[in-house]
GROMACS .gro file of C-alpha atoms in nm:
model
  318
    1MET     CA    1  -1.663  -3.279   2.011
    2LEU     CA    2  -1.516  -2.961   2.153
    3GLU     CA    3  -1.651  -2.811   2.474
    4THR     CA    4  -1.884  -2.512   2.435
    5SER     CA    5  -1.623  -2.250   2.531
    6ALA     CA    6  -1.367  -2.403   2.296
    7ARG     CA    7  -1.624  -2.409   2.013
    8LEU     CA    8  -1.704  -2.043   2.064
    9LEU     CA    9  -1.338  -1.952   2.043
   10ARG     CA   10  -1.302  -2.166   1.732
   11LEU     CA   11  -1.607  -1.998   1.578
   12LEU     CA   12  -1.457  -1.654   1.636
   13THR     CA   13  -1.145  -1.768   1.454
   14ILE     CA   14  -1.334  -1.917   1.159
   15LEU     CA   15  -1.607  -1.658   1.099
   16PRO     CA   16  -1.385  -1.359   0.992
   17SER     CA   17  -1.190  -1.568   0.741
   18ARG     CA   18  -1.474  -1.552   0.485
   19PRO     CA   19  -1.750  -1.302   0.406
   20ALA     CA   20  -2.016  -1.563   0.490
   21TRP     CA   21  -2.055  -1.927   0.595
   22THR     CA   22  -2.347  -2.164   0.557
   23GLY     CA   23  -2.474  -2.334   0.869
   24THR     CA   24  -2.386  -2.674   0.725
   25GLU     CA   25  -2.026  -2.571   0.652
   26LEU     CA   26  -1.974  -2.440   1.004
   27ALA     CA   27  -2.139  -2.740   1.166
   28GLU     CA   28  -1.912  -2.973   0.971
   29ARG     CA   29  -1.601  -2.773   1.065
   30LEU     CA   30  -1.695  -2.790   1.433
   31ASP     CA   31  -1.831  -3.148   1.419
   32VAL     CA   32  -2.166  -3.049   1.570
   33THR     CA   33  -2.527  -3.043   1.460
   34VAL     CA   34  -2.685  -2.740   1.297
   35ARG     CA   35  -2.905  -2.703   1.605
   36THR     CA   36  -2.601  -2.688   1.833
   37LEU     CA   37  -2.447  -2.432   1.599
   38ARG     CA   38  -2.756  -2.210   1.629
   39ARG     CA   39  -2.727  -2.219   2.009
   40ASP     CA   40  -2.357  -2.125   1.984
   41MET     CA   41  -2.442  -1.832   1.759
   42THR     CA   42  -2.694  -1.710   2.014
   43LYS     CA   43  -2.425  -1.724   2.285
   44LEU     CA   44  -2.191  -1.518   2.067
   45ARG     CA   45  -2.459  -1.252   2.021
   46ASP     CA   46  -2.519  -1.247   2.397
   47LEU     CA   47  -2.144  -1.180   2.441
   48GLY     CA   48  -2.166  -0.879   2.209
   49TYR     CA   49  -2.039  -1.026   1.882
   50PRO     CA   50  -2.242  -0.895   1.583
   51VAL     CA   51  -2.329  -1.225   1.413
   52VAL     CA   52  -2.589  -1.190   1.139
   53ALA     CA   53  -2.794  -1.489   1.026
   54THR     CA   54  -2.951  -1.504   0.679
   55PRO     CA   55  -3.248  -1.744   0.654
   56GLY     CA   56  -3.327  -1.970   0.363
   57VAL     CA   57  -3.157  -2.244   0.164
   58ALA     CA   58  -2.870  -2.013   0.059
   59GLY     CA   59  -2.857  -1.849   0.402
   60GLY     CA   60  -2.578  -1.859   0.653
   61TYR     CA   61  -2.381  -1.660   0.906
   62ARG     CA   62  -2.147  -1.367   0.888
   63LEU     CA   63  -1.963  -1.150   1.137
   64THR     CA   64  -2.033  -0.780   1.083
   65ALA     CA   65  -1.909  -0.456   1.233
   66GLY     CA   66  -2.066  -0.361   1.563
   67SER     CA   67  -2.087  -0.052   1.782
   68THR     CA   68  -1.804  -0.174   2.007
   69LEU     CA   69  -1.475  -0.356   1.948
   70PRO     CA   70  -1.509  -0.709   2.087
   71PRO     CA   71  -1.208  -0.929   2.169
   72LEU     CA   72  -1.023  -1.034   1.855
   73LEU     CA   73  -0.889  -1.385   1.806
   74LEU     CA   74  -0.598  -1.449   1.573
   75GLU     CA   75  -0.427  -1.758   1.441
   76ASP     CA   76  -0.059  -1.797   1.533
   77ASP     CA   77   0.071  -1.672   1.198
   78GLU     CA   78  -0.179  -1.384   1.198
   79ALA     CA   79  -0.066  -1.271   1.544
   80VAL     CA   80   0.301  -1.275   1.440
   81ALA     CA   81   0.216  -1.080   1.121
   82VAL     CA   82   0.038  -0.812   1.328
   83VAL     CA   83   0.331  -0.784   1.569
   84LEU     CA   84   0.580  -0.756   1.284
   85SER     CA   85   0.370  -0.491   1.108
   86LEU     CA   86   0.336  -0.281   1.422
   87SER     CA   87   0.707  -0.320   1.501
   88THR     CA   88   0.808  -0.186   1.161
   89ALA     CA   89   0.553   0.097   1.152
   90THR     CA   90   0.829   0.349   1.218
   91SER     CA   91   0.867   0.509   0.877
   92HIS     CA   92   0.722   0.826   1.033
   93THR     CA   93   0.540   0.912   0.710
   94VAL     CA   94   0.226   0.958   0.921
   95THR     CA   95   0.249   1.195   1.217
   96GLY     CA   96   0.235   1.011   1.552
   97ILE     CA   97   0.191   0.666   1.398
   98ALA     CA   98   0.504   0.524   1.561
   99ASP     CA   99   0.386   0.602   1.916
  100THR     CA  100   0.039   0.471   1.839
  101SER     CA  101   0.184   0.151   1.694
  102MET     CA  102   0.402   0.094   2.000
  103ARG     CA  103   0.104   0.133   2.234
  104ALA     CA  104  -0.098  -0.118   2.031
  105LEU     CA  105   0.203  -0.353   2.018
  106ALA     CA  106   0.245  -0.341   2.397
  107LYS     CA  107  -0.121  -0.439   2.445
  108ILE     CA  108  -0.094  -0.731   2.205
  109GLU     CA  109   0.234  -0.863   2.341
  110ARG     CA  110   0.095  -0.873   2.696
  111ILE     CA  111  -0.169  -1.129   2.596
  112LEU     CA  112   0.038  -1.339   2.355
  113PRO     CA  113   0.100  -1.703   2.453
  114ALA     CA  114   0.460  -1.771   2.557
  115ARG     CA  115   0.546  -1.949   2.230
  116LEU     CA  116   0.429  -1.653   2.021
  117ARG     CA  117   0.584  -1.398   2.256
  118GLN     CA  118   0.923  -1.563   2.198
  119ARG     CA  119   0.879  -1.551   1.820
  120ALA     CA  120   0.770  -1.189   1.834
  121ALA     CA  121   1.061  -1.096   2.059
  122ALA     CA  122   1.305  -1.265   1.819
  123LEU     CA  123   1.166  -1.066   1.527
  124ARG     CA  124   1.180  -0.737   1.717
  125SER     CA  125   1.532  -0.787   1.852
  126THR     CA  126   1.683  -0.891   1.518
  127THR     CA  127   1.503  -0.647   1.287
  128VAL     CA  128   1.656  -0.307   1.219
  129ALA     CA  129   1.473  -0.043   1.014
  130LEU     CA  130   1.672   0.173   0.774
  131THR     CA  131   1.480   0.499   0.792
  132GLY     CA  132   1.541   0.849   0.668
  133SER     CA  133   1.353   1.169   0.735
  134PRO     CA  134   1.058   1.168   0.495
  135PRO     CA  135   0.793   1.439   0.524
  136THR     CA  136   0.504   1.345   0.751
  137VAL     CA  137   0.130   1.361   0.694
  138ASP     CA  138  -0.140   1.425   0.951
  139PRO     CA  139  -0.345   1.104   1.001
  140GLY     CA  140  -0.665   1.307   1.021
  141ALA     CA  141  -0.596   1.454   0.677
  142LEU     CA  142  -0.527   1.110   0.533
  143THR     CA  143  -0.851   0.977   0.679
  144LEU     CA  144  -1.050   1.268   0.539
  145ILE     CA  145  -0.895   1.220   0.194
  146ALA     CA  146  -0.958   0.844   0.202
  147GLU     CA  147  -1.322   0.895   0.298
  148ALA     CA  148  -1.362   1.152   0.018
  149CYS     CA  149  -1.220   0.899  -0.229
  150GLN     CA  150  -1.461   0.634  -0.107
  151SER     CA  151  -1.769   0.856  -0.098
  152GLN     CA  152  -1.673   1.034  -0.423
  153GLN     CA  153  -1.691   1.387  -0.280
  154ARG     CA  154  -1.494   1.679  -0.411
  155LEU     CA  155  -1.209   1.816  -0.203
  156THR     CA  156  -1.062   2.162  -0.171
  157PHE     CA  157  -0.720   2.240  -0.027
  158GLY     CA  158  -0.423   2.470  -0.051
  159TYR     CA  159  -0.132   2.312  -0.238
  160ARG     CA  160   0.236   2.404  -0.228
  161ASP     CA  161   0.418   2.329  -0.554
  162ARG     CA  162   0.782   2.224  -0.595
  163ASP     CA  163   0.887   2.587  -0.632
  164GLY     CA  164   0.708   2.681  -0.309
  165SER     CA  165   0.414   2.870  -0.464
  166THR     CA  166   0.070   2.799  -0.315
  167THR     CA  167  -0.257   2.763  -0.504
  168THR     CA  168  -0.610   2.661  -0.409
  169ARG     CA  169  -0.725   2.340  -0.571
  170THR     CA  170  -1.062   2.174  -0.614
  171VAL     CA  171  -1.032   1.808  -0.706
  172GLU     CA  172  -1.224   1.487  -0.750
  173PRO     CA  173  -1.018   1.240  -0.542
  174HIS     CA  174  -0.954   0.890  -0.675
  175ARG     CA  175  -0.690   0.704  -0.473
  176LEU     CA  176  -0.415   0.746  -0.215
  177VAL     CA  177  -0.080   0.590  -0.310
  178HIS     CA  178   0.197   0.518  -0.061
  179THR     CA  179   0.546   0.475  -0.208
  180GLY     CA  180   0.712   0.383   0.120
  181ARG     CA  181   0.845   0.735   0.181
  182ARG     CA  182   0.562   0.958   0.066
  183TRP     CA  183   0.186   0.965   0.029
  184TYR     CA  184   0.030   1.085  -0.297
  185LEU     CA  185  -0.327   1.172  -0.387
  186VAL     CA  186  -0.437   1.088  -0.741
  187ALA     CA  187  -0.725   1.319  -0.834
  188ARG     CA  188  -0.883   1.504  -1.124
  189ASP     CA  189  -0.813   1.875  -1.095
  190VAL     CA  190  -1.153   2.032  -1.168
  191ASP     CA  191  -1.024   2.373  -1.281
  192ARG     CA  192  -0.755   2.223  -1.508
  193ASP     CA  193  -0.975   1.934  -1.624
  194ALA     CA  194  -0.683   1.692  -1.594
  195TRP     CA  195  -0.563   1.409  -1.373
  196ARG     CA  196  -0.290   1.511  -1.131
  197THR     CA  197  -0.082   1.374  -0.845
  198PHE     CA  198  -0.054   1.571  -0.523
  199ARG     CA  199   0.196   1.504  -0.246
  200ALA     CA  200  -0.014   1.465   0.066
  201ASP     CA  201   0.241   1.643   0.285
  202ARG     CA  202   0.202   1.955   0.069
  203LEU     CA  203  -0.176   1.972   0.114
  204ASP     CA  204  -0.304   2.241   0.349
  205GLN     CA  205  -0.638   2.205   0.529
  206PRO     CA  206  -0.819   1.963   0.297
  207LYS     CA  207  -1.198   1.990   0.322
  208THR     CA  208  -1.486   1.808   0.161
  209THR     CA  209  -1.732   2.026  -0.029
  210GLY     CA  210  -2.035   1.800  -0.010
  211ILE     CA  211  -2.048   1.792  -0.390
  212ARG     CA  212  -2.052   1.437  -0.525
  213PHE     CA  213  -1.914   1.329  -0.862
  214ARG     CA  214  -1.879   1.036  -1.096
  215PRO     CA  215  -1.520   0.942  -1.184
  216LEU     CA  216  -1.427   1.028  -1.543
  217ASP     CA  217  -1.197   0.760  -1.685
  218PRO     CA  218  -0.974   0.728  -1.375
  219PRO     CA  219  -0.618   0.606  -1.434
  220ASP     CA  220  -0.435   0.319  -1.269
  221ALA     CA  221  -0.334   0.509  -0.955
  222ALA     CA  222  -0.008   0.323  -0.883
  223ALA     CA  223   0.114   0.345  -1.244
  224PHE     CA  224   0.008   0.710  -1.263
  225VAL     CA  225   0.213   0.800  -0.955
  226ALA     CA  226   0.507   0.594  -1.076
  227ASP     CA  227   0.513   0.785  -1.404
  228ALA     CA  228   0.463   1.120  -1.231
  229THR     CA  229   0.750   1.063  -0.988
  230THR     CA  230   1.004   0.878  -1.204
  231THR     CA  231   0.984   1.041  -1.549
  232ALA     CA  232   0.739   1.329  -1.585
  233PRO     CA  233   0.919   1.578  -1.352
  234TYR     CA  234   1.250   1.541  -1.533
  235ARG     CA  235   1.393   1.697  -1.847
  236TYR     CA  236   1.485   1.363  -2.001
  237GLN     CA  237   1.258   1.058  -2.013
  238ALA     CA  238   1.447   0.741  -2.092
  239ARG     CA  239   1.329   0.412  -2.241
  240VAL     CA  240   1.588   0.136  -2.222
  241ARG     CA  241   1.551  -0.230  -2.313
  242ILE     CA  242   1.759  -0.435  -2.072
  243HIS     CA  243   1.849  -0.792  -2.159
  244ALA     CA  244   1.767  -0.941  -1.822
  245PRO     CA  245   1.445  -1.064  -1.658
  246ALA     CA  246   1.217  -0.793  -1.520
  247SER     CA  247   1.231  -0.946  -1.171
  248VAL     CA  248   1.609  -0.907  -1.165
  249VAL     CA  249   1.611  -0.546  -1.285
  250ALA     CA  250   1.324  -0.447  -1.053
  251GLU     CA  251   1.544  -0.531  -0.755
  252ARG     CA  252   1.774  -0.243  -0.857
  253PHE     CA  253   1.501  -0.008  -0.983
  254PRO     CA  254   1.217   0.022  -0.730
  255PRO     CA  255   0.894   0.194  -0.845
  256SER     CA  256   1.010   0.523  -0.693
  257ILE     CA  257   1.307   0.532  -0.937
  258GLY     CA  258   1.182   0.368  -1.255
  259VAL     CA  259   0.907   0.154  -1.405
  260VAL     CA  260   1.013  -0.194  -1.515
  261GLU     CA  261   0.792  -0.389  -1.755
  262ALA     CA  262   0.861  -0.740  -1.884
  263VAL     CA  263   0.910  -0.772  -2.261
  264ASP     CA  264   0.970  -1.146  -2.254
  265ALA     CA  265   1.127  -1.398  -2.018
  266ASP     CA  266   1.479  -1.265  -2.080
  267SER     CA  267   1.436  -0.890  -2.127
  268CYS     CA  268   1.242  -0.592  -1.994
  269LEU     CA  269   1.173  -0.225  -2.061
  270LEU     CA  270   1.297   0.034  -1.813
  271VAL     CA  271   1.130   0.375  -1.811
  272THR     CA  272   1.297   0.638  -1.594
  273GLY     CA  273   1.400   1.001  -1.597
  274ALA     CA  274   1.665   1.252  -1.493
  275ASP     CA  275   1.768   1.609  -1.560
  276ASN     CA  276   2.108   1.485  -1.683
  277PRO     CA  277   2.125   1.190  -1.926
  278ALA     CA  278   2.474   1.107  -1.799
  279VAL     CA  279   2.318   0.999  -1.469
  280ILE     CA  280   2.091   0.751  -1.648
  281ALA     CA  281   2.377   0.620  -1.863
  282MET     CA  282   2.593   0.550  -1.560
  283TYR     CA  283   2.309   0.395  -1.361
  284VAL     CA  284   2.210   0.157  -1.642
  285ALA     CA  285   2.573   0.068  -1.721
  286VAL     CA  286   2.648  -0.047  -1.366
  287LEU     CA  287   2.353  -0.288  -1.371
  288GLY     CA  288   2.582  -0.541  -1.533
  289HIS     CA  289   2.347  -0.642  -1.815
  290ASP     CA  290   2.349  -0.571  -2.189
  291PHE     CA  291   2.102  -0.300  -2.288
  292THR     CA  292   1.970  -0.100  -2.583
  293VAL     CA  293   1.873   0.265  -2.552
  294LEU     CA  294   1.544   0.335  -2.729
  295ALA     CA  295   1.513   0.702  -2.630
  296PRO     CA  296   1.609   0.981  -2.604
  297PRO     CA  297   1.893   1.057  -2.850
  298GLU     CA  298   2.080   1.247  -2.578
  299LEU     CA  299   2.107   0.929  -2.374
  300ILE     CA  300   2.249   0.740  -2.673
  301ASP     CA  301   2.516   1.009  -2.705
  302GLU     CA  302   2.596   0.989  -2.334
  303VAL     CA  303   2.637   0.612  -2.354
  304GLY     CA  304   2.893   0.669  -2.632
  305VAL     CA  305   3.077   0.926  -2.420
  306LEU     CA  306   3.079   0.691  -2.122
  307ALA     CA  307   3.201   0.400  -2.335
  308ARG     CA  308   3.493   0.601  -2.472
  309ARG     CA  309   3.584   0.731  -2.128
  310LEU     CA  310   3.584   0.381  -1.982
  311ALA     CA  311   3.785   0.245  -2.277
  312THR     CA  312   4.046   0.519  -2.228
  313ALA     CA  313   4.062   0.451  -1.855
  314HIS     CA  314   4.100   0.079  -1.919
  315LYS     CA  315   4.378   0.131  -2.171
  316ALA     CA  316   4.563   0.371  -1.940
  317SER     CA  317   4.528   0.135  -1.647
  318ALA     CA  318   4.633  -0.186  -1.826
   0.00000   0.00000   0.00000
């Protein structure tokens, strides 16, 4: 049987891994009696951990949110995952998040056991982030939007369109979507009575109105943003069947460029867009897989032009 202090530490590791535990389950995991378990739970409460007990046959224990942040215990792999996540939180898509992440990382690394500190150091020293200069979003604005989505409250904000014009919008927020470089809000535009995507970095002074709503047939947020960013803004929307597995094609076409859907085990459908069909023709051709253009006709013509140009170049170069 573990000593009392060791059991308490083990309890703090076990409790958060599930929404609730029965007393019998926990007692068996710790190899103690249910009576001993009750005493241990009392000790945890005395230390400030918000452990809630539910009486009855189907009752049990669960760890809830408290008014303060008690010490947090992590398994080895969980600790390494947190360190890696904080180390790579340098995309700068959220204003100030890199500095905040580094402060949190420094606190965690100071208390890591030597074996984990070495693993974390190896990850940090050998990992290089390829970052650009994406637009940033104020974390307070993101939090306000997220809370409005959760509480189903209408939002108002100024919005700057692609051409730079600004309008005032009133929306019913649904979800925030992060593409890796940008944040998007999926919401129903009340005045236009239509679902829209809004780049979060183009929102100005979002505010909740206090008016609650019920969502009206909300879309799949990720798919909605993918369509809005890869095809809808462009003059030409392409549908191409590629004779290769979806997993292979998706490596070359991330969601920010095109939507890849499996047709069967050996082929997939690519949906993407561009203002010039020649760009799509060239991009699909260099994939190295056979393909069939389903739409639009302009892309079929461009594939023919590209094929003739390549045949001429091949003949001249032979």
